[in-house]
Coordinates of C-alpha atoms and ligand atoms in Angstrom, one line a residue:
M1470 CA 0.5 14.4 10.7
K1471 CA 0.9 17.4 8.4
R1472 CA -1.5 17.0 5.6
I1473 CA 0.3 18.2 2.5
I1474 CA -1.7 17.4 -0.6
S1475 CA 0.2 16.2 -3.6
E1476 CA 0.5 18.7 -6.4
G1477 CA -2.6 19.2 -8.4
I1478 CA -5.0 17.8 -5.8
I1479 CA -6.8 20.7 -4.3
L1480 CA -9.2 20.5 -1.4
A1481 CA -12.8 20.7 -2.5
A1482 CA -15.5 21.6 -0.1
A1483 CA -18.1 19.0 -1.1
A1484 CA -18.4 16.0 1.1
A1485 CA -17.9 12.8 -0.9
V1486 CA -21.4 11.5 -0.2
S1487 CA -23.4 14.6 -1.4
L1488 CA -23.8 13.7 -5.0
P1489 CA -25.6 15.1 -7.9
V1490 CA -28.3 12.7 -8.8
S1491 CA -28.6 12.9 -12.6
A1492 CA -28.8 10.3 -15.3
D1493 CA -26.6 12.4 -17.5
T1494 CA -23.7 13.9 -15.6
P1495 CA -22.2 16.4 -18.0
G1496 CA -19.3 14.8 -19.9
V1497 CA -20.2 11.3 -18.8
K1498 CA -22.2 9.1 -21.2
V1499 CA -23.5 5.8 -19.9
E1500 CA -24.5 3.0 -22.3
H1501 CA -25.7 -0.4 -21.1
L1502 CA -24.6 -3.2 -23.4
G1503 CA -26.0 -6.1 -21.4
V1504 CA -27.0 -7.3 -18.0
N1505 CA -23.4 -7.0 -16.7
N1506 CA -21.7 -4.8 -19.2
T1507 CA -21.7 -1.0 -19.4
L1508 CA -19.7 1.6 -21.3
V1509 CA -18.9 4.9 -19.7
R1510 CA -17.6 7.5 -22.2
V1511 CA -15.7 10.5 -20.7
D1512 CA -15.6 13.8 -22.5
G1513 CA -13.9 17.0 -21.6
D1514 CA -10.9 18.5 -19.8
A1515 CA -11.6 17.7 -16.2
R1516 CA -8.7 16.3 -14.1
Y1517 CA -10.6 13.5 -12.4
L1518 CA -13.4 11.1 -13.0
L1519 CA -14.8 10.6 -9.5
M1520 CA -16.2 7.1 -9.2
P1521 CA -18.9 6.2 -6.6
V1522 CA -18.0 3.2 -4.3
Q1523 CA -20.2 1.0 -2.1
E1524 CA -17.9 -1.1 0.0
A1525 CA -20.2 -4.0 0.5
N1526 CA -20.4 -4.6 -3.2
D1527 CA -18.2 -6.9 -5.3
D1528 CA -15.6 -5.4 -7.5
A1529 CA -16.5 -4.3 -11.0
R1530 CA -13.7 -4.9 -13.6
I1531 CA -13.0 -1.7 -15.4
N1532 CA -11.0 -1.8 -18.6
I1533 CA -9.7 1.7 -19.5
L1534 CA -9.7 2.1 -23.2
V1535 CA -7.7 5.1 -24.5
D1536 CA -8.3 5.9 -28.2
G1537 CA -9.6 2.3 -28.5
K1538 CA -6.6 0.6 -26.9
L1539 CA -6.6 -1.1 -23.6
D1540 CA -4.6 1.1 -21.2
R1541 CA -5.1 -0.8 -18.0
T1542 CA -7.6 -2.6 -15.8
M1543 CA -8.8 -1.6 -12.4
Y1544 CA -11.2 -3.1 -10.0
V1545 CA -13.7 -0.9 -8.2
R1546 CA -16.6 -1.7 -5.9
L1547 CA -19.0 0.5 -7.9
A1548 CA -22.1 1.6 -5.9
K1549 CA -25.3 -0.3 -6.3
S1550 CA -27.8 1.0 -3.8
K1551 CA -25.8 3.8 -2.0
T1552 CA -22.5 5.6 -2.3
D1553 CA -20.2 5.3 0.6
Y1554 CA -17.5 7.5 -0.9
M1555 CA -15.9 8.6 -4.1
V1556 CA -12.5 7.6 -5.5
P1557 CA -10.6 9.7 -8.1
F1558 CA -9.5 8.3 -11.5
D1559 CA -6.8 10.8 -12.7
L1560 CA -7.4 11.7 -16.3
T1561 CA -4.3 13.9 -16.7
P1562 CA -2.3 11.3 -18.6
Y1563 CA -5.1 11.0 -21.2
K1564 CA -5.6 14.7 -22.0
G1565 CA -6.9 15.2 -25.6
K1566 CA -7.6 11.4 -25.9
N1567 CA -10.8 9.4 -26.1
V1568 CA -11.4 7.7 -22.7
V1569 CA -13.9 4.9 -22.5
L1570 CA -14.5 2.7 -19.4
N1571 CA -15.6 -0.8 -20.4
I1572 CA -17.2 -2.0 -17.2
L1573 CA -18.0 -5.6 -16.2
T1574 CA -20.1 -5.8 -13.0
S1575 CA -20.2 -9.1 -11.2
Q1576 CA -23.7 -8.8 -9.7
G1577 CA -26.1 -11.3 -11.1
R1578 CA -29.0 -9.4 -12.8
T1579 CA -32.1 -10.5 -14.4
S1580 CA -32.4 -7.6 -16.9
V1581 CA -30.5 -4.6 -18.3
R1582 CA -33.3 -2.5 -16.8
E1583 CA -32.4 -3.7 -13.3
A1584 CA -28.7 -3.2 -13.9
S1585 CA -29.3 0.4 -15.1
N1586 CA -30.8 1.3 -11.7
D1587 CA -27.4 0.9 -10.0
A1588 CA -26.5 4.1 -8.1
C1589 CA -23.2 4.4 -9.7
W1590 CA -24.4 5.2 -13.2
S1591 CA -25.9 8.5 -12.4
N1592 CA -23.2 9.4 -9.9
F1593 CA -20.0 9.5 -11.8
V1594 CA -18.7 13.0 -11.6
L1595 CA -16.1 14.9 -13.6
A1596 CA -14.2 17.4 -11.4
D1597 CA -10.9 19.2 -11.2
T1598 CA -10.6 18.6 -7.5
F1599 CA -10.9 15.7 -5.1
D1600 CA -11.7 16.3 -1.5
T1601 CA -9.0 14.8 0.7
A1602 CA -9.8 16.7 3.9
N1603 CA -9.8 14.3 6.8
R1604 CA -13.2 13.3 8.1
E1605 CA -12.2 10.3 10.1
K1606 CA -12.0 10.5 13.9
Y1607 CA -9.7 7.4 14.0
R1608 CA -7.1 8.8 11.6
P1609 CA -3.9 8.9 13.6
A1610 CA -2.2 12.3 14.2
F1611 CA 1.5 11.1 14.3
H1612 CA 1.5 7.9 12.3
H1613 CA 1.7 7.7 8.6
T1614 CA -1.6 7.0 6.8
P1615 CA -2.5 7.1 3.1
L1616 CA -4.4 10.3 2.1
Y1617 CA -7.2 8.0 1.0
G1618 CA -7.7 4.4 0.1
W1619 CA -6.4 1.1 1.4
M1620 CA -2.8 0.6 2.6
N1621 CA -0.8 -2.5 3.6
D1622 CA 2.9 -3.2 3.7
P1623 CA 5.6 -0.5 3.7
N1624 CA 7.7 -0.8 0.5
G1625 CA 10.8 0.7 -1.1
M1626 CA 12.0 2.4 2.1
V1627 CA 15.2 4.4 1.5
Y1628 CA 17.0 7.4 2.9
K1629 CA 18.7 9.8 0.6
D1630 CA 19.9 13.4 1.1
G1631 CA 18.0 14.0 4.3
V1632 CA 14.7 12.5 3.0
W1633 CA 13.1 9.3 4.1
T1634 CA 11.0 7.7 1.4
L1635 CA 8.2 5.4 2.4
C1636 CA 6.3 3.7 -0.4
Y1637 CA 3.5 1.4 0.5
Q1638 CA 1.0 -1.1 -0.9
W1639 CA -1.9 1.1 -1.9
N1640 CA -5.3 0.8 -3.5
P1641 CA -6.0 4.2 -4.9
Y1642 CA -9.6 3.1 -5.9
G1643 CA -11.1 2.0 -2.6
S1644 CA -10.5 1.3 1.1
K1645 CA -10.2 -2.5 0.7
W1646 CA -7.2 -4.4 -0.7
Q1647 CA -7.1 -4.3 -4.5
N1648 CA -5.2 -2.7 -7.5
M1649 CA -1.9 -2.9 -5.8
T1650 CA 0.2 0.1 -6.6
W1651 CA 3.2 1.7 -4.8
G1652 CA 1.9 4.8 -3.1
R1653 CA 4.7 7.2 -2.0
S1654 CA 5.2 9.5 1.0
T1655 CA 8.4 11.4 2.1
S1656 CA 9.5 12.9 5.4
T1657 CA 12.5 14.7 6.8
D1658 CA 11.6 13.8 10.4
L1659 CA 9.9 10.4 10.3
V1660 CA 6.8 11.9 11.9
N1661 CA 5.4 14.4 9.4
W1662 CA 4.8 12.9 6.0
T1663 CA 4.1 14.5 2.6
H1664 CA 1.9 12.5 0.2
H1665 CA 2.9 12.3 -3.4
D1666 CA 1.4 10.8 -6.5
A1667 CA 1.7 7.0 -6.9
A1668 CA 5.3 5.8 -7.5
I1669 CA 4.8 2.5 -9.4
L1670 CA 1.6 1.6 -11.2
P1671 CA 0.3 -1.8 -12.3
D1672 CA 1.2 -2.9 -15.9
G1673 CA 0.9 -5.9 -18.2
L1674 CA 3.1 -8.0 -15.8
G1675 CA 0.6 -7.5 -13.0
T1676 CA -0.1 -5.4 -10.0
I1677 CA 2.8 -4.1 -7.9
F1678 CA 3.3 -6.1 -4.7
S1679 CA 5.8 -5.5 -2.0
G1680 CA 9.5 -4.9 -2.5
S1681 CA 12.5 -2.7 -1.5
A1682 CA 14.7 0.1 -2.8
V1683 CA 18.4 0.8 -2.5
L1684 CA 20.9 3.5 -3.5
D1685 CA 23.4 2.4 -6.1
P1686 CA 26.5 4.5 -5.2
K1687 CA 28.8 2.5 -7.5
N1688 CA 26.4 2.6 -10.4
T1689 CA 26.5 -1.2 -10.6
A1690 CA 23.1 -1.2 -12.5
G1691 CA 24.1 1.4 -15.0
F1692 CA 21.3 3.9 -14.2
G1693 CA 23.7 6.4 -12.7
E1694 CA 25.6 7.0 -9.5
N1695 CA 23.2 6.9 -6.5
A1696 CA 20.2 6.1 -8.6
I1697 CA 17.4 4.6 -6.5
V1698 CA 16.8 1.0 -7.7
A1699 CA 13.6 -0.7 -6.6
L1700 CA 12.7 -4.4 -6.9
Y1701 CA 9.1 -5.5 -6.5
T1702 CA 6.8 -8.4 -7.2
S1703 CA 4.7 -8.2 -10.3
A1704 CA 1.7 -10.2 -9.3
D1705 CA -0.8 -11.7 -11.8
A1706 CA -1.4 -15.4 -12.4
S1707 CA 2.1 -15.8 -11.1
Q1708 CA 4.5 -13.8 -8.9
I1709 CA 7.7 -12.6 -10.6
Q1710 CA 10.2 -10.0 -9.6
S1711 CA 10.6 -6.7 -11.5
M1712 CA 12.9 -3.7 -11.3
A1713 CA 12.4 0.0 -11.6
H1714 CA 14.8 2.9 -11.0
S1715 CA 14.6 6.6 -10.2
T1716 CA 17.3 9.3 -10.9
D1717 CA 15.3 12.1 -9.3
G1718 CA 15.2 10.9 -5.7
G1719 CA 12.1 8.8 -6.1
E1720 CA 9.9 11.5 -7.8
T1721 CA 9.6 9.3 -10.9
F1722 CA 10.3 5.6 -11.4
V1723 CA 11.2 4.1 -14.8
K1724 CA 10.5 0.4 -15.2
Y1725 CA 13.2 -1.8 -16.6
A1726 CA 12.4 -2.9 -20.2
G1727 CA 13.8 -6.4 -19.5
N1728 CA 11.4 -7.2 -16.7
P1729 CA 11.0 -9.6 -15.0
V1730 CA 14.4 -10.1 -13.5
I1731 CA 13.6 -13.2 -11.4
T1732 CA 11.1 -15.9 -12.2
L1733 CA 10.3 -19.1 -10.4
D1734 CA 7.7 -21.8 -10.9
S1735 CA 6.2 -21.3 -7.4
E1736 CA 4.9 -18.4 -5.3
A1737 CA 7.7 -16.1 -4.3
R1738 CA 7.5 -12.4 -3.4
D1739 CA 8.6 -9.3 -1.6
P1740 CA 12.3 -9.0 -2.7
N1741 CA 14.5 -7.2 -0.2
M1742 CA 18.0 -6.1 -1.2
F1743 CA 21.2 -4.8 0.3
W1744 CA 24.8 -4.3 -0.6
H1745 CA 27.1 -6.9 1.1
E1746 CA 30.4 -5.2 1.4
P1747 CA 32.7 -8.2 2.4
T1748 CA 31.7 -10.1 -0.9
G1749 CA 31.2 -7.0 -3.0
Q1750 CA 27.8 -7.9 -4.3
W1751 CA 24.1 -7.3 -3.9
V1752 CA 22.1 -9.8 -1.8
L1753 CA 18.4 -10.2 -2.2
M1754 CA 16.0 -12.1 0.1
L1755 CA 12.8 -13.4 -1.4
A1756 CA 9.9 -15.0 0.4
H1757 CA 9.1 -18.4 -0.9
A1758 CA 5.8 -18.0 0.6
L1759 CA 4.1 -21.4 0.7
E1760 CA 7.4 -23.2 1.2
H1761 CA 8.0 -21.3 4.5
E1762 CA 11.5 -20.3 3.5
M1763 CA 13.5 -17.3 2.4
L1764 CA 15.5 -17.6 -0.7
V1765 CA 18.9 -15.9 -0.9
Y1766 CA 20.0 -14.5 -4.3
T1767 CA 23.1 -12.5 -5.2
S1768 CA 23.9 -10.1 -8.1
P1769 CA 26.7 -7.9 -9.3
N1770 CA 24.3 -5.4 -11.0
L1771 CA 20.8 -5.7 -9.5
R1772 CA 19.4 -7.3 -12.6
D1773 CA 21.2 -10.6 -13.0
W1774 CA 20.4 -12.7 -9.9
T1775 CA 21.7 -16.1 -8.9
L1776 CA 19.9 -18.3 -6.4
R1777 CA 22.5 -19.2 -3.6
S1778 CA 20.5 -20.8 -0.8
A1779 CA 17.3 -21.2 1.1
F1780 CA 16.7 -20.7 4.8
G1781 CA 13.9 -21.6 7.1
K1782 CA 12.2 -24.9 6.1
G1783 CA 10.9 -26.4 9.3
L1784 CA 12.3 -23.6 11.5
G1785 CA 10.5 -21.0 13.7
A1786 CA 6.8 -20.4 13.2
Q1787 CA 5.7 -22.3 10.1
D1788 CA 2.0 -21.6 9.8
G1789 CA 0.5 -19.5 7.0
V1790 CA 2.7 -18.0 4.4
W1791 CA 6.2 -16.4 4.8
E1792 CA 6.3 -12.9 3.5
C1793 CA 8.4 -9.7 3.5
P1794 CA 11.9 -10.7 4.5
D1795 CA 14.7 -8.4 5.6
L1796 CA 18.3 -9.2 6.6
F1797 CA 20.7 -6.8 8.2
E1798 CA 23.7 -6.8 10.5
L1799 CA 23.7 -5.2 14.0
P1800 CA 26.2 -4.6 16.8
V1801 CA 25.6 -6.8 19.9
D1802 CA 24.9 -4.9 23.1
G1803 CA 26.5 -1.8 21.6
T1804 CA 29.9 -3.6 21.2
D1805 CA 32.1 -4.2 18.1
K1806 CA 30.7 -7.7 17.9
K1807 CA 28.1 -8.1 15.2
K1808 CA 25.3 -10.5 14.3
W1809 CA 22.8 -10.8 11.5
V1810 CA 19.1 -10.6 12.0
L1811 CA 16.6 -12.1 9.5
L1812 CA 13.1 -10.6 9.8
C1813 CA 10.5 -13.0 8.6
N1814 CA 6.9 -11.9 8.5
L1815 CA 4.2 -14.5 8.5
N1816 CA 0.5 -14.7 8.2
P1817 CA -1.4 -16.3 9.8
G1818 CA 0.5 -18.0 12.7
G1819 CA 1.3 -15.0 14.9
P1820 CA 1.3 -15.5 18.7
F1821 CA -2.1 -13.9 19.1
G1822 CA -3.6 -15.0 15.7
G1823 CA -3.2 -13.6 12.3
S1824 CA -0.1 -11.7 11.1
A1825 CA 3.1 -11.1 13.0
T1826 CA 6.9 -10.6 12.6
Q1827 CA 9.3 -13.3 13.7
Y1828 CA 13.0 -13.1 13.5
F1829 CA 16.1 -15.2 13.6
V1830 CA 19.6 -14.1 14.9
G1831 CA 22.6 -15.7 13.3
D1832 CA 25.5 -15.4 10.8
F1833 CA 25.6 -14.6 7.1
D1834 CA 28.5 -15.1 4.8
G1835 CA 27.1 -13.4 1.7
A1836 CA 25.2 -16.5 0.5
V1837 CA 24.0 -18.6 3.5
F1838 CA 22.3 -17.5 6.7
T1839 CA 23.1 -19.8 9.7
P1840 CA 20.8 -19.3 12.7
D1841 CA 22.0 -19.3 16.3
L1842 CA 20.9 -22.2 18.5
D1843 CA 19.5 -22.0 22.0
A1844 CA 20.8 -23.9 25.0
E1845 CA 19.0 -27.1 23.8
G1846 CA 20.5 -26.9 20.4
K1847 CA 17.3 -25.7 18.7
V1848 CA 16.5 -22.7 16.6
P1849 CA 14.3 -20.5 18.9
T1850 CA 11.2 -18.8 17.6
K1851 CA 11.4 -15.1 18.5
W1852 CA 8.8 -12.3 18.0
M1853 CA 9.6 -8.8 17.3
D1854 CA 6.4 -7.3 18.7
F1855 CA 3.9 -8.7 21.1
G1856 CA 0.8 -6.9 19.9
K1857 CA -1.7 -7.9 17.2
D1858 CA -1.0 -5.0 14.9
H1859 CA 2.6 -5.2 13.7
Y1860 CA 3.2 -6.7 10.3
A1861 CA 5.3 -6.6 7.2
T1862 CA 8.0 -4.7 9.1
V1863 CA 11.1 -4.0 7.2
S1864 CA 13.9 -1.5 7.4
F1865 CA 15.0 1.6 5.5
S1866 CA 18.0 1.2 3.2
D1867 CA 20.9 3.6 3.7
A1868 CA 19.7 5.1 6.9
P1869 CA 22.3 7.6 8.3
D1870 CA 24.7 7.1 11.2
N1871 CA 24.6 3.3 10.8
R1872 CA 21.0 3.3 12.1
R1873 CA 18.7 0.5 11.4
T1874 CA 15.3 2.0 11.3
V1875 CA 12.1 0.0 10.7
I1876 CA 8.5 0.7 10.1
G1877 CA 5.6 -1.9 10.0
W1878 CA 2.1 -2.0 8.9
M1879 CA -0.1 -1.3 12.0
S1880 CA -2.8 -3.8 11.3
N1881 CA -3.6 -7.5 11.0
W1882 CA -4.8 -9.4 8.0
Q1883 CA -7.5 -10.9 10.2
Y1884 CA -9.5 -7.7 10.3
A1885 CA -7.6 -5.0 8.4
A1886 CA -10.4 -4.5 5.9
E1887 CA -13.1 -4.3 8.6
V1888 CA -11.7 -1.7 11.0
P1889 CA -14.1 1.2 11.5
T1890 CA -12.6 3.7 9.0
M1891 CA -13.6 4.3 5.4
Q1892 CA -11.9 7.2 3.7
F1893 CA -8.6 5.4 4.4
R1894 CA -7.6 2.1 5.9
S1895 CA -4.5 1.4 7.9
A1896 CA -1.6 3.3 9.4
N1897 CA 2.1 2.5 9.8
T1898 CA 3.7 1.9 13.2
L1899 CA 5.9 4.5 14.7
P1900 CA 9.4 4.4 13.3
R1901 CA 11.7 2.3 15.5
D1902 CA 15.4 1.9 15.7
V1903 CA 16.4 -1.7 16.3
S1904 CA 19.4 -3.1 18.2
L1905 CA 20.6 -6.4 19.7
F1906 CA 20.8 -7.2 23.4
T1907 CA 21.5 -10.2 25.5
G1908 CA 18.5 -11.4 27.5
A1909 CA 18.6 -13.0 31.0
D1910 CA 18.7 -16.4 29.3
G1911 CA 21.9 -15.5 27.5
Q1912 CA 20.3 -15.3 24.1
L1913 CA 20.3 -12.4 21.7
Y1914 CA 17.1 -10.5 21.2
L1915 CA 16.0 -7.6 19.0
A1916 CA 15.0 -4.4 20.7
S1917 CA 12.7 -2.0 18.9
A1918 CA 12.8 1.5 20.5
P1919 CA 10.9 4.5 19.1
S1920 CA 13.3 6.4 16.7
P1921 CA 14.8 9.5 18.3
E1922 CA 12.8 11.7 16.0
V1923 CA 9.7 10.7 17.9
D1924 CA 11.0 12.6 21.0
A1925 CA 10.8 15.9 19.1
M1926 CA 7.0 15.6 19.2
R1927 CA 6.8 16.1 22.9
G1928 CA 4.8 19.1 24.0
A1929 CA 4.0 20.2 27.5
V1930 CA 4.3 17.8 30.4
V1931 CA 0.8 17.6 31.7
K1932 CA 1.8 15.5 34.7
K1933 CA 5.0 14.7 36.4
A1934 CA 5.4 12.6 39.5
G1935 CA 8.3 11.3 41.5
K1936 CA 8.4 8.1 43.6
T1937 CA 4.8 7.1 44.4
S1938 CA 3.8 4.0 46.3
L1939 CA 1.0 2.0 44.7
S1940 CA -1.8 0.1 46.4
S1941 CA -5.0 -1.6 45.4
K1942 CA -6.7 1.8 45.4
P1943 CA -6.0 3.2 41.9
R1944 CA -4.2 6.5 41.5
E1945 CA -5.8 8.5 38.8
Y1946 CA -4.2 10.9 36.4
R1947 CA -5.8 13.1 33.7
L1948 CA -4.6 12.6 30.2
P1949 CA -4.2 15.5 27.8
T1950 CA -7.3 16.6 26.0
A1951 CA -5.8 18.6 23.1
N1952 CA -5.7 17.0 19.7
D1953 CA -8.0 14.1 20.7
G1954 CA -5.9 13.1 23.6
I1955 CA -2.8 12.1 21.7
C1956 CA 0.0 11.6 24.3
E1957 CA 3.1 9.8 25.5
I1958 CA 3.0 8.3 29.0
D1959 CA 6.4 7.4 30.6
L1960 CA 6.3 5.2 33.7
D1961 CA 9.0 3.5 35.7
L1962 CA 7.8 0.7 37.8
A1963 CA 9.5 -1.2 40.6
A1964 CA 7.4 -4.2 41.6
K1965 CA 8.7 -5.6 44.8
G1966 CA 8.2 -9.3 45.1
A1967 CA 5.2 -10.8 43.4
A1968 CA 3.3 -7.6 42.7
Q1969 CA 1.0 -7.0 39.8
V1970 CA 0.8 -3.4 38.6
T1971 CA -2.3 -2.5 36.6
M1972 CA -2.4 0.6 34.3
T1973 CA -5.7 1.4 32.8
L1974 CA -6.6 3.9 30.1
S1975 CA -10.3 4.8 30.2
N1976 CA -13.0 7.3 29.2
A1977 CA -16.5 8.2 30.4
K1978 CA -18.1 5.8 27.9
G1979 CA -16.6 2.9 29.9
D1980 CA -14.0 2.0 27.2
K1981 CA -10.8 0.8 28.7
V1982 CA -7.4 -0.7 27.9
V1983 CA -6.0 -2.6 30.8
M1984 CA -2.3 -3.2 31.0
T1985 CA -1.0 -5.5 33.7
Y1986 CA 2.7 -6.0 34.6
D1987 CA 3.2 -9.2 36.4
A1988 CA 6.6 -9.0 38.1
A1989 CA 6.7 -12.7 39.1
A1990 CA 5.7 -14.0 35.7
R1991 CA 7.8 -11.3 34.0
T1992 CA 5.0 -10.4 31.6
L1993 CA 3.1 -7.4 30.4
A1994 CA -0.5 -8.1 29.3
F1995 CA -2.6 -5.7 27.2
D1996 CA -6.4 -6.3 27.3
R1997 CA -8.4 -4.5 24.6
R1998 CA -11.6 -6.5 25.0
E1999 CA -13.4 -3.4 26.2
S2000 CA -11.3 -0.8 24.6
G2001 CA -14.2 0.7 22.5
L2002 CA -15.5 -0.6 19.2
V2003 CA -14.4 -4.2 19.1
D2004 CA -17.2 -6.2 17.5
F2005 CA -16.5 -5.4 13.8
S2006 CA -14.5 -8.7 13.9
Q2007 CA -14.5 -11.7 16.2
D2008 CA -10.7 -11.6 16.0
F2009 CA -10.3 -8.1 17.3
P2010 CA -11.1 -8.4 21.0
A2011 CA -7.9 -9.8 22.5
V2012 CA -5.4 -9.9 25.3
T2013 CA -1.8 -9.9 24.1
V2014 CA 1.1 -10.8 26.4
A2015 CA 4.7 -9.9 26.2
P2016 CA 7.6 -11.5 28.1
V2017 CA 9.7 -8.9 30.0
L2018 CA 13.2 -9.9 29.3
G2019 CA 15.2 -7.7 31.6
G2020 CA 16.7 -9.5 34.7
N2021 CA 15.1 -7.5 37.6
D2022 CA 11.7 -6.5 38.8
K2023 CA 11.8 -3.0 37.3
L2024 CA 10.1 -2.1 34.1
S2025 CA 10.4 1.2 32.3
L2026 CA 7.5 1.9 29.9
R2027 CA 6.8 4.4 27.1
I2028 CA 3.2 4.3 26.0
F2029 CA 2.1 6.2 22.8
V2030 CA -1.6 6.8 22.3
D2031 CA -2.7 8.1 18.9
R2032 CA -6.5 8.1 18.4
S2033 CA -6.7 4.5 17.3
S2034 CA -3.5 2.9 18.5
V2035 CA -1.5 2.2 21.6
E2036 CA 2.2 1.3 21.3
V2037 CA 3.9 0.2 24.4
F2038 CA 7.7 0.0 24.6
G2039 CA 9.4 -1.5 27.7
D2040 CA 13.0 -1.0 28.8
D2041 CA 14.3 0.9 25.7
G2042 CA 12.4 -1.3 23.3
Q2043 CA 13.4 -4.7 24.8
M2044 CA 9.7 -5.3 24.7
A2045 CA 7.4 -3.8 22.1
M2046 CA 3.7 -4.2 21.8
T2047 CA 1.5 -2.6 19.1
N2048 CA -2.3 -2.7 19.3
L2049 CA -5.1 -0.9 17.6
V2050 CA -8.0 0.4 19.7
F2051 CA -11.2 2.3 18.6
P2052 CA -12.4 4.1 21.7
Q2053 CA -15.8 5.8 21.3
E2054 CA -14.2 8.9 22.6
P2055 CA -10.5 9.6 23.5
Y2056 CA -9.3 8.0 26.7
T2057 CA -9.2 10.7 29.4
T2058 CA -7.7 8.9 32.5
L2059 CA -4.8 6.8 33.4
S2060 CA -5.3 4.7 36.6
V2061 CA -2.5 2.9 38.2
S2062 CA -2.9 0.4 41.0
A2063 CA -1.0 -2.6 42.5
Q2064 CA -1.7 -5.9 44.0
G2065 CA 1.2 -6.5 46.4
K2066 CA 4.0 -4.0 47.1
A2067 CA 5.1 -1.8 44.2
D2068 CA 6.3 1.7 43.5
M2069 CA 6.0 3.9 40.6
A2070 CA 9.5 5.4 40.5
S2071 CA 8.4 8.1 38.2
L2072 CA 5.6 9.2 35.9
A2073 CA 5.6 11.8 33.1
I2074 CA 2.6 12.4 30.7
Y2075 CA 3.3 14.5 27.7
G2076 CA 0.9 16.1 25.2
L2077 CA 2.2 15.6 21.7
N2078 CA 2.6 18.2 19.0
P2079 CA 3.6 16.3 15.9
S2080 CA 3.7 19.1 13.4
K2081 CA 5.7 21.7 15.4
Ligands
FRU2195 C1 2.1 -9.0 2.9 C2 1.7 -9.2 1.5 C3 2.9 -9.4 0.7 C4 2.5 -9.0 -0.7 C5 1.5 -7.9 -0.4 C6 0.4 -7.7 -1.3 O1 1.1 -8.3 3.7 O2 0.8 -10.3 1.4 O3 3.5 -10.7 0.7 O4 3.5 -8.6 -1.5 O5 1.0 -8.1 0.9 O6 -0.3 -6.6 -1.1

């Protein structure tokens, strides 16, 4: 990924952990008021106050006082015994003003003296730069990641004038979930992303949870033709829905003075909107999280919303909470016939534990979603992806050429905060274009294929092979070494009869990912139990299994390897499987073998060159 630093953030040479140890950092005055309460006064013209973080600590509550008034509150795991990394608090908006941090730490102390020994107090730094140079070996090369800090769901995804905007749930003050803010990145090719300053910051109504954005070509909201209008959840003691708009393509968002625009007396979040042409109105889906249902609202103007129906109680996977809905119409099997697809993310309750995306296929009349039934007259449970690391997936609004392009969060709430990275946590999935196809059982299923833009990354073919017969003796192929081994592996398999074909990615450290295609069972299994670092969470080592829905014994695979993830797409996305891996060093070898009679009809291994 091209690393373009947002305006004003310049790379600094210093590593975040080499800190000046001084009780009186110039411009920072520390006064202890009690065992758990400290004032930090900031003086001078520096752009950033860099704050030392120790991840194992609890959050300190920091009230930012500007000229004596409470500006906002943030929660930061201030360092106690050692500093893991620094996070920047941007002082630009407060130039010429008096800034005081009123800090409440949660650690129980016996005395002020003990509290005053915390590492953080002498390690606040005033600086004009913040070092964002990547120092993480597991940071993906061709998947979107935040420049620093924690990320979860994709938000406010919209396409306008050739630019894809991807906002996201972001903690700018640490690499664990907190301080939810909409971060913002943009791209013209869905692969290389430019990082920008935060799009929407917490306010008196709460932190900024997930939501969506649309273009308003008819100016129904009154913010101007083609304004970008975003709806998000303001989350504090309750969850309410708020609106913001942008008339400069997403550069700046202005919050609606009449917020919130939707309130309920129970937990509801992640508003997702679209224009419904047949009824000439806006439709909004809202996750009624604990009720396991999606609420349907309509509006003429994006601010006055009427509740029309609820879908989902008792249907599909019902565990955990329902979150992040999306509803869109797709052609069936590339014909003129159309059906609606409701994405319904849930956590926990996924097929392999933790978070996952289920979906329903059906009809929608502008107010009510009616699901299709299976042969037994039941509403089937369907999964969009059969890995452990595909969540909060929703689509871009207004994508060109009638495309429906989705991006998910490539992690799982079971262990997202424990994965072995620190400067940043979490990446997005590859962008995928979705379509509907008829499975061998006659039902409609959602295919997720890598978006065409992904093909443009292909570099040199490092291996190409025609028809090759497979046996129990593995055939070995070298993977590319450039750029930490990032690659695409395309394989066409023809398993004759009851064969099992095994494809293994491995390295000299003994790390391996074992993928097994079972032609008789019509499944593909992905075993990451020995894939590298796995013991940071008991939920990480796993075998995930996908049904192969096509009606014959062939399977055509595209496998994308990017430093800490493997995404497997079968038969043009009819099967998708997304799994994180943390190999001690990049995988260097692909081995392919078979039990029973099988052919590899073709093989191509490409190096990838994302920023060409
Ligand atoms: C899903 C989710 C959303 C919520 C957001 C908070 O991962 O729980 O429902 O809006 O994350 O960060």
